[in-house]
Structures are given as C-alpha cells and as structure tokens.
C-alpha cells in the first residue's frame, strides 16, 4: 500500500518526535511512581509531574497550577464533573442544565444518568454557532467551544458572561477538546468553572486528559483511593490532601504526562495550517455531487456526497490510502439538526502538506464522478 495520508487529526493527533523521545526517555531512564517514594528517582518523577502541571496551567492561562487535574481524557473529565457536582450538592431536583446541538456525546450523555434534571437546548443561529441573543436562564451550562463537525470556535467568554448575567450562580462547563488544538484558551479571562480537553489531540499519548477546576478547593473529591488522602481517621473520616492531589486517586498516566510539555511546546509552534482546508473547500465545492457542511474558514472540512453512503465513501477512499473520518462523529444532535445521519470529515495536523491535499482532492474527484 502507498503511504497513508492521515487526515483524522480531530480524532487524534500524530505524535511529534519530541513527544515520542520524551516518553521513551521517561520509560527507559526515569520511570518510577509519583508521590509514593522518597528515593531520588521517585523525587525526580514528582518533579516531572509538578513541571507538567505548571506548563499546562501556563498553556491555558490558569491562575495557578493547583487548578489543573490530570484525568484519562475529556470524556473522563466531563463525567467526573457531573459526579463532582452531585457529590457536592450542586444538583437538585429540577436543576436546569443547558446543552446544545453542537455537543459531542461526552458532553451531554453523562447528564442522562442524573435523575430529575431539566435538560434544555441552547439555540443556534443560521451559521450553527451559539445564538448569543438567545442564551437561556439555566443553573448549569455545558458549552462546546468548537464542534467536531462544524469546526468553528465559539465565543466562550461572551457565552459565559451572558450565562452569568442571566444567573450569577450558574456553573459553566467547557468542552475544549477540539478548540484547544486551534485556539488559545484563557481560562482566567473566560471565567469558566470547569474546562476539559484531552492530551492525545494535542500530541501526547492516549489515556491523559486535563480537567481545570476554577475553585478546586471548594469541592470534595469524586474518587477515593491512594494518593489523595493524608490520613484515614476513625468513624470513616478522612483528612484529604490539598488540590490537585485530592482529585487524583490512584496512579496517574505518568508516561503520557512526561510527554505533555513537549506536546504543548510543539503545538504552540506548529498549529495546523488551515489554508489546507481552504484549498480543499475551494476545489471540492465546485463539484455538484459534493455538499460541504462546514464553513470555508473552519478548522476542518465536513461534507457528504449525494447518493453515496458515508460508509461506502470511507471504504473507497480508505482503500486508496487516505485516513479520514466518516459517521456521526459521536455528535448525533448536530447531524439530526442538519437532517443527515452522518458525514465525512477531513481534519489536518502540522504533518500534512499541500501536496497531500492536491492528491486527496484528486482521489475524491476520482471517487465522486
């Protein structure tokens, strides 16, 4: 088979050499557990963890490193936030939770396990962005910062501002899994209560996520286990460690964490070139059999082919060495709103070239005759 052209960065990024080397160096020369030992090697791993946490905090402009909790991914973080709110009495019978049709399954489905909450859907405008003039009153807002189908950044700061004007006590949760790759997050400026994203989308390995908690000291943990408790007292009482450690029960994904500084450094200098997407948009939009869903200045290209099932298209183009995404992208609601069951998605990373885009356009045109 010819060289694969990988166009599925929105699902998971390929790993730069700097990340691979950092993780290999950790595994070969530095491996030990964190927070569990007093030997020099264990202390070095504690230092790696501390530096990684600070680098992430700087990356998203958090006020302090203690607001950064390491999870196993965006899905884990969004589920944990729901559990944190339940455990800490922030969810009551009739609590209004505002979601949107931009949501990934991970942003909305965790709320299906919460009885007696009232889910309402925030309206979108004709461009499939949040309609800022119709942000509703709610107790909790789930904000998808960038849809993995539409690919446009939302005005998160303004959405949160309006949400807090409607309800000063509102809790805001931001799914930044797609946004973080293309746009700078400013957690402090946004004023979000929670933000989640995954390591594997920014270039480190799978199994690592980030959960930002604005007021982390105000919450009791949702998970119990080793490392998060300072002392077990009589009568089932616990003396917890301070944040962030009280939220990190058990062993962390240290290999992945050892690569996250390199991943961030690389991403900040090598954001995906969205001119590649514009080229494909301009070329494929001329084909009458192709209906493009995403805007020209999107971070990705989403489309359907008339009279061809997306799975059939995926099989045909996959056989020609092109790796892209077909289906509903775990984003049922936006596809339903658009009146379709699924779509075809092209997303690029720093490794992609214009020569590849020309080749891919040629292949697509050969399939769509």
PDB file of N, CA and C in Angstrom, residues 8-92:
ATOM      1  N   UNK A   8      -7.094  12.667   9.999  1.00  0.00           N
ATOM      2  CA  UNK A   8      -8.033  12.455  11.100  1.00  0.00           C
ATOM      3  C   UNK A   8      -7.499  13.063  12.393  1.00  0.00           C
ATOM      4  N   UNK A   9      -6.892  14.237  12.272  1.00  0.00           N
ATOM      5  CA  UNK A   9      -6.309  14.901  13.436  1.00  0.00           C
ATOM      6  C   UNK A   9      -7.352  15.253  14.489  1.00  0.00           C
ATOM      7  N   UNK A  10      -8.587  15.531  14.053  1.00  0.00           N
ATOM      8  CA  UNK A  10      -9.632  15.888  15.008  1.00  0.00           C
ATOM      9  C   UNK A  10      -9.989  14.723  15.922  1.00  0.00           C
ATOM     10  N   UNK A  11      -9.731  13.497  15.458  1.00  0.00           N
ATOM     11  CA  UNK A  11      -9.946  12.325  16.306  1.00  0.00           C
ATOM     12  C   UNK A  11      -8.754  12.092  17.212  1.00  0.00           C
ATOM     13  N   UNK A  12      -7.540  12.158  16.634  1.00  0.00           N
ATOM     14  CA  UNK A  12      -6.321  12.005  17.425  1.00  0.00           C
ATOM     15  C   UNK A  12      -5.141  12.469  16.592  1.00  0.00           C
ATOM     16  N   UNK A  13      -4.229  13.185  17.233  1.00  0.00           N
ATOM     17  CA  UNK A  13      -3.078  13.738  16.519  1.00  0.00           C
ATOM     18  C   UNK A  13      -1.950  12.720  16.429  1.00  0.00           C
ATOM     19  N   UNK A  14      -1.213  12.757  15.323  1.00  0.00           N
ATOM     20  CA  UNK A  14       0.031  12.006  15.251  1.00  0.00           C
ATOM     21  C   UNK A  14       1.035  12.637  16.214  1.00  0.00           C
ATOM     22  N   UNK A  15       1.990  11.834  16.655  1.00  0.00           N
ATOM     23  CA  UNK A  15       2.883  12.285  17.721  1.00  0.00           C
ATOM     24  C   UNK A  15       4.216  12.794  17.167  1.00  0.00           C
ATOM     25  N   UNK A  16       4.601  14.011  17.506  1.00  0.00           N
ATOM     26  CA  UNK A  16       5.899  14.517  17.052  1.00  0.00           C
ATOM     27  C   UNK A  16       7.051  13.767  17.725  1.00  0.00           C
ATOM     28  N   UNK A  17       8.211  13.792  17.066  1.00  0.00           N
ATOM     29  CA  UNK A  17       9.378  13.085  17.596  1.00  0.00           C
ATOM     30  C   UNK A  17       9.734  13.555  19.006  1.00  0.00           C
ATOM     31  N   UNK A  18       9.547  14.837  19.281  1.00  0.00           N
ATOM     32  CA  UNK A  18       9.911  15.359  20.598  1.00  0.00           C
ATOM     33  C   UNK A  18       9.098  14.703  21.706  1.00  0.00           C
ATOM     34  N   UNK A  19       7.822  14.419  21.426  1.00  0.00           N
ATOM     35  CA  UNK A  19       6.972  13.751  22.419  1.00  0.00           C
ATOM     36  C   UNK A  19       7.370  12.289  22.563  1.00  0.00           C
ATOM     37  N   UNK A  20       7.573  11.628  21.440  1.00  0.00           N
ATOM     38  CA  UNK A  20       7.977  10.220  21.470  1.00  0.00           C
ATOM     39  C   UNK A  20       9.290  10.066  22.236  1.00  0.00           C
ATOM     40  N   UNK A  21      10.242  10.952  21.970  1.00  0.00           N
ATOM     41  CA  UNK A  21      11.539  10.875  22.648  1.00  0.00           C
ATOM     42  C   UNK A  21      11.421  11.156  24.141  1.00  0.00           C
ATOM     43  N   UNK A  22      10.568  12.106  24.505  1.00  0.00           N
ATOM     44  CA  UNK A  22      10.379  12.418  25.926  1.00  0.00           C
ATOM     45  C   UNK A  22       9.775  11.236  26.665  1.00  0.00           C
ATOM     46  N   UNK A  23       8.784  10.576  26.045  1.00  0.00           N
ATOM     47  CA  UNK A  23       8.144   9.434  26.689  1.00  0.00           C
ATOM     48  C   UNK A  23       9.080   8.224  26.733  1.00  0.00           C
ATOM     49  N   UNK A  24       9.857   8.014  25.670  1.00  0.00           N
ATOM     50  CA  UNK A  24      10.825   6.918  25.678  1.00  0.00           C
ATOM     51  C   UNK A  24      11.897   7.137  26.737  1.00  0.00           C
ATOM     52  N   UNK A  25      12.359   8.379  26.850  1.00  0.00           N
ATOM     53  CA  UNK A  25      13.376   8.688  27.863  1.00  0.00           C
ATOM     54  C   UNK A  25      12.838   8.423  29.268  1.00  0.00           C
ATOM     55  N   UNK A  26      11.584   8.780  29.483  1.00  0.00           N
ATOM     56  CA  UNK A  26      10.978   8.517  30.791  1.00  0.00           C
ATOM     57  C   UNK A  26      10.909   7.015  31.063  1.00  0.00           C
ATOM     58  N   UNK A  27      10.437   6.260  30.078  1.00  0.00           N
ATOM     59  CA  UNK A  27      10.297   4.812  30.260  1.00  0.00           C
ATOM     60  C   UNK A  27      11.644   4.129  30.445  1.00  0.00           C
ATOM     61  N   UNK A  28      12.649   4.574  29.704  1.00  0.00           N
ATOM     62  CA  UNK A  28      13.956   3.920  29.754  1.00  0.00           C
ATOM     63  C   UNK A  28      14.800   4.345  30.949  1.00  0.00           C
ATOM     64  N   UNK A  29      14.724   5.638  31.283  1.00  0.00           N
ATOM     65  CA  UNK A  29      15.719   6.179  32.205  1.00  0.00           C
ATOM     66  C   UNK A  29      15.173   6.807  33.478  1.00  0.00           C
ATOM     67  N   UNK A  30      13.879   7.087  33.531  1.00  0.00           N
ATOM     68  CA  UNK A  30      13.374   7.876  34.655  1.00  0.00           C
ATOM     69  C   UNK A  30      12.173   7.254  35.347  1.00  0.00           C
ATOM     70  N   UNK A  31      11.714   6.103  34.886  1.00  0.00           N
ATOM     71  CA  UNK A  31      10.434   5.590  35.361  1.00  0.00           C
ATOM     72  C   UNK A  31      10.436   5.278  36.851  1.00  0.00           C
ATOM     73  N   UNK A  32       9.423   5.757  37.504  1.00  0.00           N
ATOM     74  CA  UNK A  32       9.090   5.423  38.897  1.00  0.00           C
ATOM     75  C   UNK A  32       7.686   5.962  39.114  1.00  0.00           C
ATOM     76  N   UNK A  33       7.087   5.632  40.251  1.00  0.00           N
ATOM     77  CA  UNK A  33       5.771   6.172  40.541  1.00  0.00           C
ATOM     78  C   UNK A  33       5.903   7.534  41.203  1.00  0.00           C
ATOM     79  N   UNK A  34       4.858   8.326  41.090  1.00  0.00           N
ATOM     80  CA  UNK A  34       4.858   9.667  41.662  1.00  0.00           C
ATOM     81  C   UNK A  34       4.169   9.647  43.016  1.00  0.00           C
ATOM     82  N   UNK A  35       4.666  10.467  43.941  1.00  0.00           N
ATOM     83  CA  UNK A  35       4.029  10.622  45.237  1.00  0.00           C
ATOM     84  C   UNK A  35       4.041   9.382  46.101  1.00  0.00           C
ATOM     85  N   UNK A  36       4.919   8.444  45.798  1.00  0.00           N
ATOM     86  CA  UNK A  36       4.916   7.171  46.513  1.00  0.00           C
ATOM     87  C   UNK A  36       6.268   6.806  47.139  1.00  0.00           C
ATOM     88  N   UNK A  37       7.310   7.559  46.816  1.00  0.00           N
ATOM     89  CA  UNK A  37       8.624   7.139  47.285  1.00  0.00           C
ATOM     90  C   UNK A  37       9.471   8.305  47.748  1.00  0.00           C
ATOM     91  N   UNK A  38      10.593   7.981  48.396  1.00  0.00           N
ATOM     92  CA  UNK A  38      11.499   9.017  48.898  1.00  0.00           C
ATOM     93  C   UNK A  38      12.874   8.905  48.264  1.00  0.00           C
ATOM     94  N   UNK A  39      13.060   7.955  47.349  1.00  0.00           N
ATOM     95  CA  UNK A  39      14.350   7.829  46.674  1.00  0.00           C
ATOM     96  C   UNK A  39      14.487   8.940  45.630  1.00  0.00           C
ATOM     97  N   UNK A  40      15.702   9.128  45.134  1.00  0.00           N
ATOM     98  CA  UNK A  40      15.980  10.217  44.198  1.00  0.00           C
ATOM     99  C   UNK A  40      15.159  10.081  42.917  1.00  0.00           C
ATOM    100  N   UNK A  41      15.025   8.836  42.446  1.00  0.00           N
ATOM    101  CA  UNK A  41      14.298   8.639  41.195  1.00  0.00           C
ATOM    102  C   UNK A  41      12.821   9.006  41.357  1.00  0.00           C
ATOM    103  N   UNK A  42      12.224   8.598  42.470  1.00  0.00           N
ATOM    104  CA  UNK A  42      10.826   8.952  42.724  1.00  0.00           C
ATOM    105  C   UNK A  42      10.667  10.463  42.850  1.00  0.00           C
ATOM    106  N   UNK A  43      11.643  11.098  43.489  1.00  0.00           N
ATOM    107  CA  UNK A  43      11.593  12.554  43.631  1.00  0.00           C
ATOM    108  C   UNK A  43      11.674  13.236  42.263  1.00  0.00           C
ATOM    109  N   UNK A  44      12.467  12.666  41.349  1.00  0.00           N
ATOM    110  CA  UNK A  44      12.558  13.228  40.002  1.00  0.00           C
ATOM    111  C   UNK A  44      11.219  13.148  39.279  1.00  0.00           C
ATOM    112  N   UNK A  45      10.504  12.024  39.476  1.00  0.00           N
ATOM    113  CA  UNK A  45       9.195  11.886  38.840  1.00  0.00           C
ATOM    114  C   UNK A  45       8.212  12.890  39.427  1.00  0.00           C
ATOM    115  N   UNK A  46       8.287  13.127  40.726  1.00  0.00           N
ATOM    116  CA  UNK A  46       7.453  14.163  41.329  1.00  0.00           C
ATOM    117  C   UNK A  46       7.727  15.519  40.670  1.00  0.00           C
ATOM    118  N   UNK A  47       8.999  15.751  40.348  1.00  0.00           N
ATOM    119  CA  UNK A  47       9.362  16.996  39.682  1.00  0.00           C
ATOM    120  C   UNK A  47       8.803  17.071  38.275  1.00  0.00           C
ATOM    121  N   UNK A  48       8.831  15.952  37.546  1.00  0.00           N
ATOM    122  CA  UNK A  48       8.253  15.904  36.204  1.00  0.00           C
ATOM    123  C   UNK A  48       6.769  16.242  36.263  1.00  0.00           C
ATOM    124  N   UNK A  49       6.071  15.657  37.227  1.00  0.00           N
ATOM    125  CA  UNK A  49       4.640  15.894  37.388  1.00  0.00           C
ATOM    126  C   UNK A  49       4.372  17.364  37.730  1.00  0.00           C
ATOM    127  N   UNK A  50       5.151  17.907  38.623  1.00  0.00           N
ATOM    128  CA  UNK A  50       4.974  19.309  39.021  1.00  0.00           C
ATOM    129  C   UNK A  50       5.196  20.248  37.843  1.00  0.00           C
ATOM    130  N   UNK A  51       6.262  20.009  37.092  1.00  0.00           N
ATOM    131  CA  UNK A  51       6.567  20.875  35.948  1.00  0.00           C
ATOM    132  C   UNK A  51       5.501  20.746  34.857  1.00  0.00           C
ATOM    133  N   UNK A  52       5.011  19.519  34.635  1.00  0.00           N
ATOM    134  CA  UNK A  52       3.972  19.316  33.629  1.00  0.00           C
ATOM    135  C   UNK A  52       2.702  20.062  34.012  1.00  0.00           C
ATOM    136  N   UNK A  53       2.351  20.013  35.261  1.00  0.00           N
ATOM    137  CA  UNK A  53       1.131  20.687  35.724  1.00  0.00           C
ATOM    138  C   UNK A  53       1.250  22.202  35.544  1.00  0.00           C
ATOM    139  N   UNK A  54       2.431  22.733  35.873  1.00  0.00           N
ATOM    140  CA  UNK A  54       2.642  24.167  35.706  1.00  0.00           C
ATOM    141  C   UNK A  54       2.615  24.555  34.232  1.00  0.00           C
ATOM    142  N   UNK A  55       3.180  23.696  33.377  1.00  0.00           N
ATOM    143  CA  UNK A  55       3.194  24.003  31.938  1.00  0.00           C
ATOM    144  C   UNK A  55       1.770  24.029  31.382  1.00  0.00           C
ATOM    145  N   UNK A  56       0.941  23.089  31.821  1.00  0.00           N
ATOM    146  CA  UNK A  56      -0.453  23.076  31.381  1.00  0.00           C
ATOM    147  C   UNK A  56      -1.176  24.327  31.877  1.00  0.00           C
ATOM    148  N   UNK A  57      -0.936  24.701  33.131  1.00  0.00           N
ATOM    149  CA  UNK A  57      -1.569  25.898  33.687  1.00  0.00           C
ATOM    150  C   UNK A  57      -1.197  27.129  32.877  1.00  0.00           C
ATOM    151  N   UNK A  58       0.073  27.248  32.516  1.00  0.00           N
ATOM    152  CA  UNK A  58       0.505  28.381  31.689  1.00  0.00           C
ATOM    153  C   UNK A  58      -0.132  28.315  30.304  1.00  0.00           C
ATOM    154  N   UNK A  59      -0.241  27.123  29.765  1.00  0.00           N
ATOM    155  CA  UNK A  59      -0.784  26.908  28.428  1.00  0.00           C
ATOM    156  C   UNK A  59      -2.214  27.414  28.313  1.00  0.00           C
ATOM    157  N   UNK A  60      -3.011  27.224  29.348  1.00  0.00           N
ATOM    158  CA  UNK A  60      -4.411  27.660  29.289  1.00  0.00           C
ATOM    159  C   UNK A  60      -4.657  28.908  30.139  1.00  0.00           C
ATOM    160  N   UNK A  61      -3.565  29.553  30.581  1.00  0.00           N
ATOM    161  CA  UNK A  61      -3.660  30.796  31.355  1.00  0.00           C
ATOM    162  C   UNK A  61      -4.504  30.632  32.618  1.00  0.00           C
ATOM    163  N   UNK A  62      -4.308  29.510  33.303  1.00  0.00           N
ATOM    164  CA  UNK A  62      -4.937  29.325  34.618  1.00  0.00           C
ATOM    165  C   UNK A  62      -4.203  30.175  35.648  1.00  0.00           C
ATOM    166  N   UNK A  63      -4.891  30.529  36.708  1.00  0.00           N
ATOM    167  CA  UNK A  63      -4.268  31.364  37.731  1.00  0.00           C
ATOM    168  C   UNK A  63      -3.207  30.611  38.516  1.00  0.00           C
ATOM    169  N   UNK A  64      -3.411  29.316  38.715  1.00  0.00           N
ATOM    170  CA  UNK A  64      -2.453  28.538  39.497  1.00  0.00           C
ATOM    171  C   UNK A  64      -2.490  27.084  39.068  1.00  0.00           C
ATOM    172  N   UNK A  65      -1.358  26.411  39.269  1.00  0.00           N
ATOM    173  CA  UNK A  65      -1.220  25.023  38.847  1.00  0.00           C
ATOM    174  C   UNK A  65      -2.170  24.105  39.600  1.00  0.00           C
ATOM    175  N   UNK A  66      -2.564  24.483  40.792  1.00  0.00           N
ATOM    176  CA  UNK A  66      -3.447  23.646  41.601  1.00  0.00           C
ATOM    177  C   UNK A  66      -4.836  23.483  40.992  1.00  0.00           C
ATOM    178  N   UNK A  67      -5.147  24.296  39.999  1.00  0.00           N
ATOM    179  CA  UNK A  67      -6.436  24.180  39.312  1.00  0.00           C
ATOM    180  C   UNK A  67      -6.420  23.100  38.231  1.00  0.00           C
ATOM    181  N   UNK A  68      -5.260  22.533  37.960  1.00  0.00           N
ATOM    182  CA  UNK A  68      -5.097  21.556  36.879  1.00  0.00           C
ATOM    183  C   UNK A  68      -5.137  20.147  37.452  1.00  0.00           C
ATOM    184  N   UNK A  69      -6.142  19.370  37.041  1.00  0.00           N
ATOM    185  CA  UNK A  69      -6.304  17.981  37.474  1.00  0.00           C
ATOM    186  C   UNK A  69      -6.058  17.082  36.269  1.00  0.00           C
ATOM    187  N   UNK A  70      -5.212  16.081  36.435  1.00  0.00           N
ATOM    188  CA  UNK A  70      -4.983  15.135  35.347  1.00  0.00           C
ATOM    189  C   UNK A  70      -6.018  14.016  35.408  1.00  0.00           C
ATOM    190  N   UNK A  71      -6.625  13.731  34.248  1.00  0.00           N
ATOM    191  CA  UNK A  71      -7.645  12.694  34.116  1.00  0.00           C
ATOM    192  C   UNK A  71      -7.190  11.732  33.021  1.00  0.00           C
ATOM    193  N   UNK A  72      -8.087  10.856  32.580  1.00  0.00           N
ATOM    194  CA  UNK A  72      -7.745   9.949  31.484  1.00  0.00           C
ATOM    195  C   UNK A  72      -8.208  10.481  30.137  1.00  0.00           C
ATOM    196  N   UNK A  73      -8.868  11.640  30.096  1.00  0.00           N
ATOM    197  CA  UNK A  73      -9.313  12.208  28.830  1.00  0.00           C
ATOM    198  C   UNK A  73     -10.486  13.150  29.028  1.00  0.00           C
ATOM    199  N   UNK A  74     -10.933  13.754  27.939  1.00  0.00           N
ATOM    200  CA  UNK A  74     -12.075  14.667  28.000  1.00  0.00           C
ATOM    201  C   UNK A  74     -13.327  13.964  28.508  1.00  0.00           C
ATOM    202  N   UNK A  75     -13.576  12.769  28.002  1.00  0.00           N
ATOM    203  CA  UNK A  75     -14.771  12.017  28.419  1.00  0.00           C
ATOM    204  C   UNK A  75     -14.747  11.767  29.920  1.00  0.00           C
ATOM    205  N   UNK A  76     -13.595  11.351  30.430  1.00  0.00           N
ATOM    206  CA  UNK A  76     -13.455  11.119  31.867  1.00  0.00           C
ATOM    207  C   UNK A  76     -13.718  12.402  32.642  1.00  0.00           C
ATOM    208  N   UNK A  77     -13.125  13.498  32.179  1.00  0.00           N
ATOM    209  CA  UNK A  77     -13.308  14.761  32.882  1.00  0.00           C
ATOM    210  C   UNK A  77     -14.750  15.226  32.904  1.00  0.00           C
ATOM    211  N   UNK A  78     -15.436  15.138  31.781  1.00  0.00           N
ATOM    212  CA  UNK A  78     -16.827  15.592  31.723  1.00  0.00           C
ATOM    213  C   UNK A  78     -17.741  14.724  32.573  1.00  0.00           C
ATOM    214  N   UNK A  79     -17.467  13.421  32.627  1.00  0.00           N
ATOM    215  CA  UNK A  79     -18.220  12.555  33.528  1.00  0.00           C
ATOM    216  C   UNK A  79     -17.923  12.880  34.987  1.00  0.00           C
ATOM    217  N   UNK A  80     -16.670  13.125  35.280  1.00  0.00           N
ATOM    218  CA  UNK A  80     -16.291  13.421  36.666  1.00  0.00           C
ATOM    219  C   UNK A  80     -16.890  14.736  37.156  1.00  0.00           C
ATOM    220  N   UNK A  81     -17.005  15.701  36.271  1.00  0.00           N
ATOM    221  CA  UNK A  81     -17.606  16.975  36.664  1.00  0.00           C
ATOM    222  C   UNK A  81     -19.050  16.769  37.108  1.00  0.00           C
ATOM    223  N   UNK A  82     -19.785  15.969  36.375  1.00  0.00           N
ATOM    224  CA  UNK A  82     -21.162  15.663  36.770  1.00  0.00           C
ATOM    225  C   UNK A  82     -21.175  15.027  38.162  1.00  0.00           C
ATOM    226  N   UNK A  83     -20.280  14.078  38.383  1.00  0.00           N
ATOM    227  CA  UNK A  83     -20.221  13.421  39.691  1.00  0.00           C
ATOM    228  C   UNK A  83     -19.793  14.384  40.789  1.00  0.00           C
ATOM    229  N   UNK A  84     -18.845  15.264  40.477  1.00  0.00           N
ATOM    230  CA  UNK A  84     -18.422  16.262  41.461  1.00  0.00           C
ATOM    231  C   UNK A  84     -19.584  17.166  41.861  1.00  0.00           C
ATOM    232  N   UNK A  85     -20.350  17.592  40.885  1.00  0.00           N
ATOM    233  CA  UNK A  85     -21.484  18.470  41.182  1.00  0.00           C
ATOM    234  C   UNK A  85     -22.543  17.741  42.003  1.00  0.00           C
ATOM    235  N   UNK A  86     -22.745  16.466  41.736  1.00  0.00           N
ATOM    236  CA  UNK A  86     -23.707  15.677  42.520  1.00  0.00           C
ATOM    237  C   UNK A  86     -23.231  15.526  43.953  1.00  0.00           C
ATOM    238  N   UNK A  87     -21.992  15.103  44.118  1.00  0.00           N
ATOM    239  CA  UNK A  87     -21.446  14.837  45.449  1.00  0.00           C
ATOM    240  C   UNK A  87     -21.439  16.100  46.300  1.00  0.00           C
ATOM    241  N   UNK A  88     -21.185  17.235  45.651  1.00  0.00           N
ATOM    242  CA  UNK A  88     -21.059  18.493  46.394  1.00  0.00           C
ATOM    243  C   UNK A  88     -22.356  19.297  46.449  1.00  0.00           C
ATOM    244  N   UNK A  89     -23.489  18.646  46.155  1.00  0.00           N
ATOM    245  CA  UNK A  89     -24.790  19.260  46.362  1.00  0.00           C
ATOM    246  C   UNK A  89     -25.141  20.375  45.403  1.00  0.00           C
ATOM    247  N   UNK A  90     -24.518  20.389  44.224  1.00  0.00           N
ATOM    248  CA  UNK A  90     -24.802  21.438  43.245  1.00  0.00           C
ATOM    249  C   UNK A  90     -25.950  21.069  42.304  1.00  0.00           C
ATOM    250  N   UNK A  91     -26.410  19.837  42.403  1.00  0.00           N
ATOM    251  CA  UNK A  91     -27.513  19.385  41.556  1.00  0.00           C
ATOM    252  C   UNK A  91     -28.682  18.993  42.445  1.00  0.00           C
ATOM    253  N   UNK A  92     -29.819  19.566  42.188  1.00  0.00           N
ATOM    254  CA  UNK A  92     -31.025  19.287  42.958  1.00  0.00           C
ATOM    255  C   UNK A  92     -32.161  18.911  42.008  1.00  0.00           C
TER     256      UNK A  92
END
